[in-house]
mmCIF file of C-alpha atoms and ligand atoms in Angstrom:
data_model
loop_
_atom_site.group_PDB
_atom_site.id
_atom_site.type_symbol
_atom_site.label_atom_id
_atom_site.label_comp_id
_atom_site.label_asym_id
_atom_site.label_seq_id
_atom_site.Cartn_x
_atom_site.Cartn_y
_atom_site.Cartn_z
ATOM 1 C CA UNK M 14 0.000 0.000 0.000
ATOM 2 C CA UNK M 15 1.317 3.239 -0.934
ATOM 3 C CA UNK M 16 0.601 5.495 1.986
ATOM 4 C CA UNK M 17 0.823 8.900 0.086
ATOM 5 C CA UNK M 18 3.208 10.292 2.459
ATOM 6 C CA UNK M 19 6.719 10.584 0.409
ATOM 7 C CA UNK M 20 8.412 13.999 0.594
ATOM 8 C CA UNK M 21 6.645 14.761 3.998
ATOM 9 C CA UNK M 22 8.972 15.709 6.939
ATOM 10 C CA UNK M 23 8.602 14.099 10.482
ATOM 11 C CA UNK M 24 10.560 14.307 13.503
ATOM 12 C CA UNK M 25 10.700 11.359 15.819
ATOM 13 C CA UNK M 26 12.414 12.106 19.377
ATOM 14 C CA UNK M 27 14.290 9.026 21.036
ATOM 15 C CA UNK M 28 14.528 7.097 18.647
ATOM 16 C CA UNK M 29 18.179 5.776 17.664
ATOM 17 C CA UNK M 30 16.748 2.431 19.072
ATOM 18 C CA UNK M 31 13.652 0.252 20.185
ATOM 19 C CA UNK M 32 10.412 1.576 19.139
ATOM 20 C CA UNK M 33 11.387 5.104 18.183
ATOM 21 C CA UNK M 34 13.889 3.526 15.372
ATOM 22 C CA UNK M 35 10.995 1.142 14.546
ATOM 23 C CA UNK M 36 9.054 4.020 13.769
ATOM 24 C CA UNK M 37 12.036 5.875 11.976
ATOM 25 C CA UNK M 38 12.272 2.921 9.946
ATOM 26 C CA UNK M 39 8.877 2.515 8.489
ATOM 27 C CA UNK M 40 8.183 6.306 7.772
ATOM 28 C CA UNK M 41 11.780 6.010 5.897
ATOM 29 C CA UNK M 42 10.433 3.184 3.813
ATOM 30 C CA UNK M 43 7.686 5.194 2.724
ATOM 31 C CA UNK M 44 9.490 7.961 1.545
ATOM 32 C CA UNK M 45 9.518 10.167 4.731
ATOM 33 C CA UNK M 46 12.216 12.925 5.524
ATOM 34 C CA UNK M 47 13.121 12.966 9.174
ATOM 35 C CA UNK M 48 14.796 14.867 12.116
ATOM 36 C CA UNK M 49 16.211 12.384 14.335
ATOM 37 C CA UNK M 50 17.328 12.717 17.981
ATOM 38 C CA UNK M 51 18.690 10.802 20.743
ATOM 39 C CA UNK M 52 21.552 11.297 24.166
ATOM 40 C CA UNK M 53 24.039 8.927 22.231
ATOM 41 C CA UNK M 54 25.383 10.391 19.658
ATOM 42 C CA UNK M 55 26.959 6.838 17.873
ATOM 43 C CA UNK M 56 24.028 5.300 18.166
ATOM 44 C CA UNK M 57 21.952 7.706 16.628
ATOM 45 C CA UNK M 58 24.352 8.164 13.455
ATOM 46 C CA UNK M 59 24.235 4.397 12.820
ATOM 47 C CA UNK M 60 20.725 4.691 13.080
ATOM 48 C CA UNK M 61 20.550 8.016 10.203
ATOM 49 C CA UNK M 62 23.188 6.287 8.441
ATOM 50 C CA UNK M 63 20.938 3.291 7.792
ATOM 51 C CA UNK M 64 17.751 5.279 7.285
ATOM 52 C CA UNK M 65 19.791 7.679 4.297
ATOM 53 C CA UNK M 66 20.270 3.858 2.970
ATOM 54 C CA UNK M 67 16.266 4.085 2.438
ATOM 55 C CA UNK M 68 17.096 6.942 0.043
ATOM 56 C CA UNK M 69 15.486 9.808 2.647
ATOM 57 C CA UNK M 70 17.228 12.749 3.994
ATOM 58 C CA UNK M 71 18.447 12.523 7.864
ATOM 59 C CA UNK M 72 19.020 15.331 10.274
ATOM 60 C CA UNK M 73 20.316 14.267 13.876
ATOM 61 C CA UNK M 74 20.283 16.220 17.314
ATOM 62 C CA UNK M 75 21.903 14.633 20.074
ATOM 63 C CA UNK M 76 20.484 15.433 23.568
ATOM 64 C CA UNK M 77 18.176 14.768 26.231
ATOM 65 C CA UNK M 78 14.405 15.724 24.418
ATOM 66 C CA UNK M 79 13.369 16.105 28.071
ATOM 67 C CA UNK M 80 15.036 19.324 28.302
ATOM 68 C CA UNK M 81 14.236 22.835 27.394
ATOM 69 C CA UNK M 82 17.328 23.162 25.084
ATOM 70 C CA UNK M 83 17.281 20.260 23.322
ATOM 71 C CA UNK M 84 13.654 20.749 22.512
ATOM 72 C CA UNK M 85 14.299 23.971 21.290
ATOM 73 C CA UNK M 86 17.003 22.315 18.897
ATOM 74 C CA UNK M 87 14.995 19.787 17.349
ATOM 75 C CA UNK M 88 11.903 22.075 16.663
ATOM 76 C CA UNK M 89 14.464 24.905 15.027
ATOM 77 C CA UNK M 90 14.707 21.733 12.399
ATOM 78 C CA UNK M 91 10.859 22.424 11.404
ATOM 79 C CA UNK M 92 8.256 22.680 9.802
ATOM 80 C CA UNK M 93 7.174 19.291 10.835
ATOM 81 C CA UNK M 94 4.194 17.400 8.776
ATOM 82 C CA UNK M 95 4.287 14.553 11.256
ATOM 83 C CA UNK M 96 5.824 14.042 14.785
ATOM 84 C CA UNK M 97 6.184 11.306 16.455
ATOM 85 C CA UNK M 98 7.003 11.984 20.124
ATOM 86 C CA UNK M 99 8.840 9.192 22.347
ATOM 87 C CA UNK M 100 11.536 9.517 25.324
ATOM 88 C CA UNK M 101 12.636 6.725 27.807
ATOM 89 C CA UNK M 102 10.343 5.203 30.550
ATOM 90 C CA UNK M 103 10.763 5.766 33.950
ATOM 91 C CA UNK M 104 12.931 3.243 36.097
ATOM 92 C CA UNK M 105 10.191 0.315 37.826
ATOM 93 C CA UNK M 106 9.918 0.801 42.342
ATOM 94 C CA UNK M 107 7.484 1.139 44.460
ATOM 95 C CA UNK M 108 4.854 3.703 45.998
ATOM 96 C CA UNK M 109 6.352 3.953 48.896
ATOM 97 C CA UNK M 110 9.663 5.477 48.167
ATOM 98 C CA UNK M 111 8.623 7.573 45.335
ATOM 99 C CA UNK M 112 9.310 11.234 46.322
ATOM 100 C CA UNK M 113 8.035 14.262 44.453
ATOM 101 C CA UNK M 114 11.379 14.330 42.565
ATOM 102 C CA UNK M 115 10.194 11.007 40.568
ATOM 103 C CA UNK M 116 7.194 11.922 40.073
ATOM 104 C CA UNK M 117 8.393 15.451 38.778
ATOM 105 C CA UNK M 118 11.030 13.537 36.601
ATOM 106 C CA UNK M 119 8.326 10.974 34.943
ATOM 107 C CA UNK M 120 5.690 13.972 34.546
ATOM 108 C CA UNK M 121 8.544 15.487 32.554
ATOM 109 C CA UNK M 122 9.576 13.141 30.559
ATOM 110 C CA UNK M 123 6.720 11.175 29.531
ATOM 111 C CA UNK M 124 3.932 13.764 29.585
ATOM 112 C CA UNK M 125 5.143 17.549 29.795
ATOM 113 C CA UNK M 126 7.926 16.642 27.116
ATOM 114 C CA UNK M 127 5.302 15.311 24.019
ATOM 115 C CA UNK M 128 2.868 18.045 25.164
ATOM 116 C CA UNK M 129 5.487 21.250 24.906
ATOM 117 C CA UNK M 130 6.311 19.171 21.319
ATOM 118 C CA UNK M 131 2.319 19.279 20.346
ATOM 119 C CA UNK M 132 2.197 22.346 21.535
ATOM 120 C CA UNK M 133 5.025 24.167 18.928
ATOM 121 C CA UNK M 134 3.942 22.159 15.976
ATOM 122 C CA UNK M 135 0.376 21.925 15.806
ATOM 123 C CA UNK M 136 0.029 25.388 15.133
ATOM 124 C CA UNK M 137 1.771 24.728 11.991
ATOM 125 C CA UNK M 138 0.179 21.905 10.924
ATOM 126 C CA UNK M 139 -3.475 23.643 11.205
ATOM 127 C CA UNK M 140 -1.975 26.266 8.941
ATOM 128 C CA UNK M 141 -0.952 23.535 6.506
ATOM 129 C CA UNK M 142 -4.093 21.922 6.610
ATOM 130 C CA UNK M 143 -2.594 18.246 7.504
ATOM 131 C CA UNK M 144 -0.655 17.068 10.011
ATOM 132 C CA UNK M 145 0.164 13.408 12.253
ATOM 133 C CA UNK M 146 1.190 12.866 15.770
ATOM 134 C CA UNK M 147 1.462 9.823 17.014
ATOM 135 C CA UNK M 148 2.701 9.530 20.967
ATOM 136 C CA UNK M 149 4.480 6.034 22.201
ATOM 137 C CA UNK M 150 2.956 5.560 25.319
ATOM 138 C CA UNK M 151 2.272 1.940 26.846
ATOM 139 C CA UNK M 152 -0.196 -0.370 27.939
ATOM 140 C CA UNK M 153 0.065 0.859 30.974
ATOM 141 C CA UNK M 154 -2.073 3.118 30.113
ATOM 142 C CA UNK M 155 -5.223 1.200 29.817
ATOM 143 C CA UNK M 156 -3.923 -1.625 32.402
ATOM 144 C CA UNK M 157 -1.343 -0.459 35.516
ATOM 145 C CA UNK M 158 1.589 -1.976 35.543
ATOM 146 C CA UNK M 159 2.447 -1.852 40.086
ATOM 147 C CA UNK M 160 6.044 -1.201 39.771
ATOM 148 C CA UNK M 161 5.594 1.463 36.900
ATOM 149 C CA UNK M 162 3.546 3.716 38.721
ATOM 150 C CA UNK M 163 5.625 6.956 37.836
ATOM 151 C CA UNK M 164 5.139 5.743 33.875
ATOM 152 C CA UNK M 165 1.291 4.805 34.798
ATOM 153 C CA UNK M 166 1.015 8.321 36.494
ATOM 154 C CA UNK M 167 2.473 10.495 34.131
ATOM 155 C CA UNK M 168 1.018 9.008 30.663
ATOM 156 C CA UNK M 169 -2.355 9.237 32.090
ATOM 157 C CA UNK M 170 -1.718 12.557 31.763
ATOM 158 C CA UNK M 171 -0.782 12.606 28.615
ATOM 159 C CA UNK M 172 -3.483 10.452 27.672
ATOM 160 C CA UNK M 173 -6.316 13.165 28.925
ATOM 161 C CA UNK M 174 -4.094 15.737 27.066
ATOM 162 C CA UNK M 175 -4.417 14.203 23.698
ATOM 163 C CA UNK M 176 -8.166 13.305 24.289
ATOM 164 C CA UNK M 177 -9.365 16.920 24.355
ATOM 165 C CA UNK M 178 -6.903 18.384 22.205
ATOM 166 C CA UNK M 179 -7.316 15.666 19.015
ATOM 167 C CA UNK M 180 -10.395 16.884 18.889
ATOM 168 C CA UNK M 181 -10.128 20.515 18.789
ATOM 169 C CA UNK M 182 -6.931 20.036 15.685
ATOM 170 C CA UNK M 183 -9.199 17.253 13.873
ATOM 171 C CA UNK M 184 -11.011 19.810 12.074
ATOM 172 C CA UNK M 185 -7.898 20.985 10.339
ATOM 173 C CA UNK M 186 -6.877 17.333 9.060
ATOM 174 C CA UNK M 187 -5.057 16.934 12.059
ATOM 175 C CA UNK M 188 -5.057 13.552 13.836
ATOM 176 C CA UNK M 189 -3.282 12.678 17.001
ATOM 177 C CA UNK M 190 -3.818 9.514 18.689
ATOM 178 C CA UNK M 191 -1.574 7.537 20.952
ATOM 179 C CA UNK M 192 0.248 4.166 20.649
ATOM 180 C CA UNK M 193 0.630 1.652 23.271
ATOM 181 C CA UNK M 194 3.249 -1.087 23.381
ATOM 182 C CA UNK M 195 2.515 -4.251 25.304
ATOM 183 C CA UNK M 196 5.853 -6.058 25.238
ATOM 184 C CA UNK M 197 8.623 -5.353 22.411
ATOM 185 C CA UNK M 198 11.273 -7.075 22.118
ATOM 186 C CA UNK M 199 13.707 -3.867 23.003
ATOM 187 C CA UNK M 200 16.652 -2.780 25.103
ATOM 188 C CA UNK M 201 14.028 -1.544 27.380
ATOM 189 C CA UNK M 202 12.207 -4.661 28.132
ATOM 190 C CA UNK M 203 15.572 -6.774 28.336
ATOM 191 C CA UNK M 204 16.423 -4.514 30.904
ATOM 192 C CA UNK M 205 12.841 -4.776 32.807
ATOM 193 C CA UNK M 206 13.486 -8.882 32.509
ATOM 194 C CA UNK M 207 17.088 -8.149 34.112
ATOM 195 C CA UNK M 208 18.818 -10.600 31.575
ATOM 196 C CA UNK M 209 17.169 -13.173 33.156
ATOM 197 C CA UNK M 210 16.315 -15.821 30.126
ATOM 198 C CA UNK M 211 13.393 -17.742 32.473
ATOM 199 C CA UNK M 212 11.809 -14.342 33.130
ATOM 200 C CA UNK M 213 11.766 -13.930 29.564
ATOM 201 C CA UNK M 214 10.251 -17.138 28.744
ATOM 202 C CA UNK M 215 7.773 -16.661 31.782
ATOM 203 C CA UNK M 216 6.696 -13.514 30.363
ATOM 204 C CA UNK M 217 5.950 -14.532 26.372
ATOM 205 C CA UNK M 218 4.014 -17.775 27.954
ATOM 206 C CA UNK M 219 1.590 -15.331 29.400
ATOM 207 C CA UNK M 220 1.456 -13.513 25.874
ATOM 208 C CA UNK M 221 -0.944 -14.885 23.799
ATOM 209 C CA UNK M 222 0.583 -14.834 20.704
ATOM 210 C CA UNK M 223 3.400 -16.553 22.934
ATOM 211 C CA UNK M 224 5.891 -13.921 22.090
ATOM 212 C CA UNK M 225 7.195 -10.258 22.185
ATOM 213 C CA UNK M 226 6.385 -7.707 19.554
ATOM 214 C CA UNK M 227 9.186 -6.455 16.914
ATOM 215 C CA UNK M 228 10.088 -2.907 16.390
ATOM 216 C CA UNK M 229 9.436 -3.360 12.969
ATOM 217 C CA UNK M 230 5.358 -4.390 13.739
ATOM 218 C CA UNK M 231 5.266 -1.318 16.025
ATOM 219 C CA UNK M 232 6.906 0.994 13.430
ATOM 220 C CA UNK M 233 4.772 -0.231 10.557
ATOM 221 C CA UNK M 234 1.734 0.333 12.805
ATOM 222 C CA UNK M 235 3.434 4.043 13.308
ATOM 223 C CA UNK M 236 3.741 4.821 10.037
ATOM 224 C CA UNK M 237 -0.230 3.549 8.817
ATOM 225 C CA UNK M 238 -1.014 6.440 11.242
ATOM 226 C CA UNK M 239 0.619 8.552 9.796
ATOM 227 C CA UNK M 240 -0.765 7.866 6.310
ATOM 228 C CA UNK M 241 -3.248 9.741 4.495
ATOM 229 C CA UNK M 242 -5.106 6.872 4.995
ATOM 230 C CA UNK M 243 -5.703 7.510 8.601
ATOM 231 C CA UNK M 244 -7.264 10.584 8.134
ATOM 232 C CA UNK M 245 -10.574 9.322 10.360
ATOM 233 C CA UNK M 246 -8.442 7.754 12.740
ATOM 234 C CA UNK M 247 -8.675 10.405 16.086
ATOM 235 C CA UNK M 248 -7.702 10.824 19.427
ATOM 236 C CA UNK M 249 -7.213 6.637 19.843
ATOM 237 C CA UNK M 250 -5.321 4.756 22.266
ATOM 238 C CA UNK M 251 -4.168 2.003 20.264
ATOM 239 C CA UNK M 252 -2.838 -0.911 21.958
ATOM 240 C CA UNK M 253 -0.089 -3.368 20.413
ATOM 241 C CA UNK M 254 0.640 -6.211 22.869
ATOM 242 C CA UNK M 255 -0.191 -9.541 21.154
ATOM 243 C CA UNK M 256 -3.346 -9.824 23.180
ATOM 244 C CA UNK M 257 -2.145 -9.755 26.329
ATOM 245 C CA UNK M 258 -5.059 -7.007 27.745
ATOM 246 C CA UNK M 259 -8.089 -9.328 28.077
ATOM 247 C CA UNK M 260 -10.865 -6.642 27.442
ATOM 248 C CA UNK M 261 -13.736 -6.739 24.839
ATOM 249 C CA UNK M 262 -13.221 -2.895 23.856
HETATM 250 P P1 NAP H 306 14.732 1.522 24.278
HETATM 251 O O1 NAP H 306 14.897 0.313 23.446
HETATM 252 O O2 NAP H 306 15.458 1.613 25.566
HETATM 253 O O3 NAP H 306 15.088 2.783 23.350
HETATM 254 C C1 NAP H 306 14.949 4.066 23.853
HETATM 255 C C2 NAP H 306 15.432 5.061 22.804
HETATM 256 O O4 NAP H 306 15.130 6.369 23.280
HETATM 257 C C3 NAP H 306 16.920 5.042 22.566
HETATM 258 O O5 NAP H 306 17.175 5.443 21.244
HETATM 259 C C4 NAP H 306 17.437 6.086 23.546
HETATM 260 O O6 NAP H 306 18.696 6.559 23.146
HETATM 261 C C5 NAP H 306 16.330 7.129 23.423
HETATM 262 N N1 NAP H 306 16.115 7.959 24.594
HETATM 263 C C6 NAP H 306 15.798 7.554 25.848
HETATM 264 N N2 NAP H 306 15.635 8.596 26.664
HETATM 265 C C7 NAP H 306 15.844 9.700 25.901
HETATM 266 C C8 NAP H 306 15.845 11.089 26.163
HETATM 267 N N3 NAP H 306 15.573 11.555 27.399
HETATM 268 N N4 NAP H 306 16.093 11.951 25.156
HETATM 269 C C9 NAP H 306 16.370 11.496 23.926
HETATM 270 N N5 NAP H 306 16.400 10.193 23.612
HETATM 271 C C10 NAP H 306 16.151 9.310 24.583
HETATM 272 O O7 NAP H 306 13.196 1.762 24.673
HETATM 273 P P2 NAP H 306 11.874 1.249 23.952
HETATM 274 O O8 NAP H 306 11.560 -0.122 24.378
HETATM 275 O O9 NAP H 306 11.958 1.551 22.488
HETATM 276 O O10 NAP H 306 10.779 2.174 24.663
HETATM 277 C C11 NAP H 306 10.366 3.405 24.113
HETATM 278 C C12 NAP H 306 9.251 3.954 25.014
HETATM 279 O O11 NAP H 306 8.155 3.020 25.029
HETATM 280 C C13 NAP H 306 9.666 4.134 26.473
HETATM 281 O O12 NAP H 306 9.050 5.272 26.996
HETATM 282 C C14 NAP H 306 9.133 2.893 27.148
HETATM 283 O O13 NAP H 306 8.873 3.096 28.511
HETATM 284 C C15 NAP H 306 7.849 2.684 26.353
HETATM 285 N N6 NAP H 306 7.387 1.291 26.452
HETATM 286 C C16 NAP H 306 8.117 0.296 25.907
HETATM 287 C C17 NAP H 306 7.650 -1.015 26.004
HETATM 288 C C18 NAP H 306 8.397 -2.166 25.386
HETATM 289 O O14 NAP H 306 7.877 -3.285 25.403
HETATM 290 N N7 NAP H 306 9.558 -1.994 24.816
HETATM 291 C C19 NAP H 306 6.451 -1.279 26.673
HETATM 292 C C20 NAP H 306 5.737 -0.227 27.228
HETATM 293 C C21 NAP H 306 6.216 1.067 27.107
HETATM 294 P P3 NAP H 306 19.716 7.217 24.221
HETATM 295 O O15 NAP H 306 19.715 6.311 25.429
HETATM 296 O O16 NAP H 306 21.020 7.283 23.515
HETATM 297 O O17 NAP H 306 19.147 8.560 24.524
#
């Protein structure tokens, strides 16, 4: 399926590896300029050296999106058609020795951070006329996770954030909605099963397609959205996580 977007531009934070890069991927293999960022600089020039290999332009900035500065530095890359917003999870604990710090911290990172991102594109994309954001959230979202309370907490709020406001920019022909990874097979979750190969094989048996999700799945996912052909597709929580959330709706 051709999915009309070739020549667009799109800037996906964090995304040198895991899901962001999944994403980067599949919007490269449709023809999609982008403005990549990440902390680690090597990483993230493999990662636009094997994007340019797709035959699409690659910008890098290195930084922490979570800050002021660096958010600043990625937007100056702009105008954006499409922007897909991502940043590291918070670390796993418990309630009772999360301070206001961590909370802070999380809030930052996974909800302030894709909002103040919204926030200095959207404009342009109402101009424009058409626009896509699509925000990597988690199932948590729709099903707690205990020990990621601070990532439960803080993309809640993100999550009420982009259910007013994808309304109010869906009369300009632009969507946002939100997508929300069960378990992919990532740095990330490695580190959540500590390296720990029975863990891992606990945690696909409970999966029931019996194993974790690619970045590649997730990216191609990323990139429908952000086709023309999602253009009635707004303000949804869509959840990836090989069945895992036993719910009807
Ligand atoms: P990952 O494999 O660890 O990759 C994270 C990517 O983001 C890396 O490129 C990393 O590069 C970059 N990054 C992290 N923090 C950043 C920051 N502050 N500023 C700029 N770049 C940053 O993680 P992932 O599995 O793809 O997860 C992506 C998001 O989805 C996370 O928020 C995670 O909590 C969420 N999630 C993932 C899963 C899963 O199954 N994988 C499930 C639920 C939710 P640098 O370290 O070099 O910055």
């Amino acid at each position: 399926m051709d999915l009309g977007i070739r020549g667009k531009r799109a800037l996906v934070t964090a995304a040198s590896k895991g899901l962001g890069r999944g994403c980067a991927e599949a919007l490269a293999a449709a023809g999609v300029d982008l403005v990549i960022n990440a902390r680690g600089g090597e990483a993230l020039e493999a990662t636009a050296a094997a994007l340019r290999a797709q035959g699409v332009t690659v910008t890098t900035v290195v930084g922490d999106v979570t800050t002021p500065e660096v958010q600043a530095a990625v937007l100056a890359e702009g105008p954006f058609d499409i922007l897909v917003t991502n940043a590291g999870g918070p670390p796993p604990g418990s309630w009772e020795t999360w301070k206001r710090e961590d909370y802070l911290k999380a809030i930052d990172a996974n909800m302030l951070t894709p909002i103040a991102l919204m926030t200095a594109v959207l404009p342009g994309m109402i101009t424009q006329g058409w626009g896509r954001v699509i925000n990597i959230t988690s199932q948590s979202v729709k099903s707690p996770i205990p020990a990621l309370g601070l990532s439960n907490s803080a993309r809640a709020g993100l999550t009420g954030f982009v259910g007013g406001t994808s309304r109010q920019v869906a009369p300009f022909g632009v969507t946002i909605n939100n997508l929300l990874p069960g378990s992919h097979d990532t740095d990330r979750i490695r580190a959540l099963d500590g390296g720990d190969p029975a863990v891992r094989a606990a945690s696909m048996a409970r999966i029931p397609v019996r194993r974790y999700g690619t970045a590649a799945e997730f990216g191609a996912t990323c990139a429908f959205l952000c086709s023309v052909h999602a253009g009635y597709i707004v303000g949804q929580n869509i959840l990836l996580d090989g069945g895992v959330g036993n719910t009807t709706m």
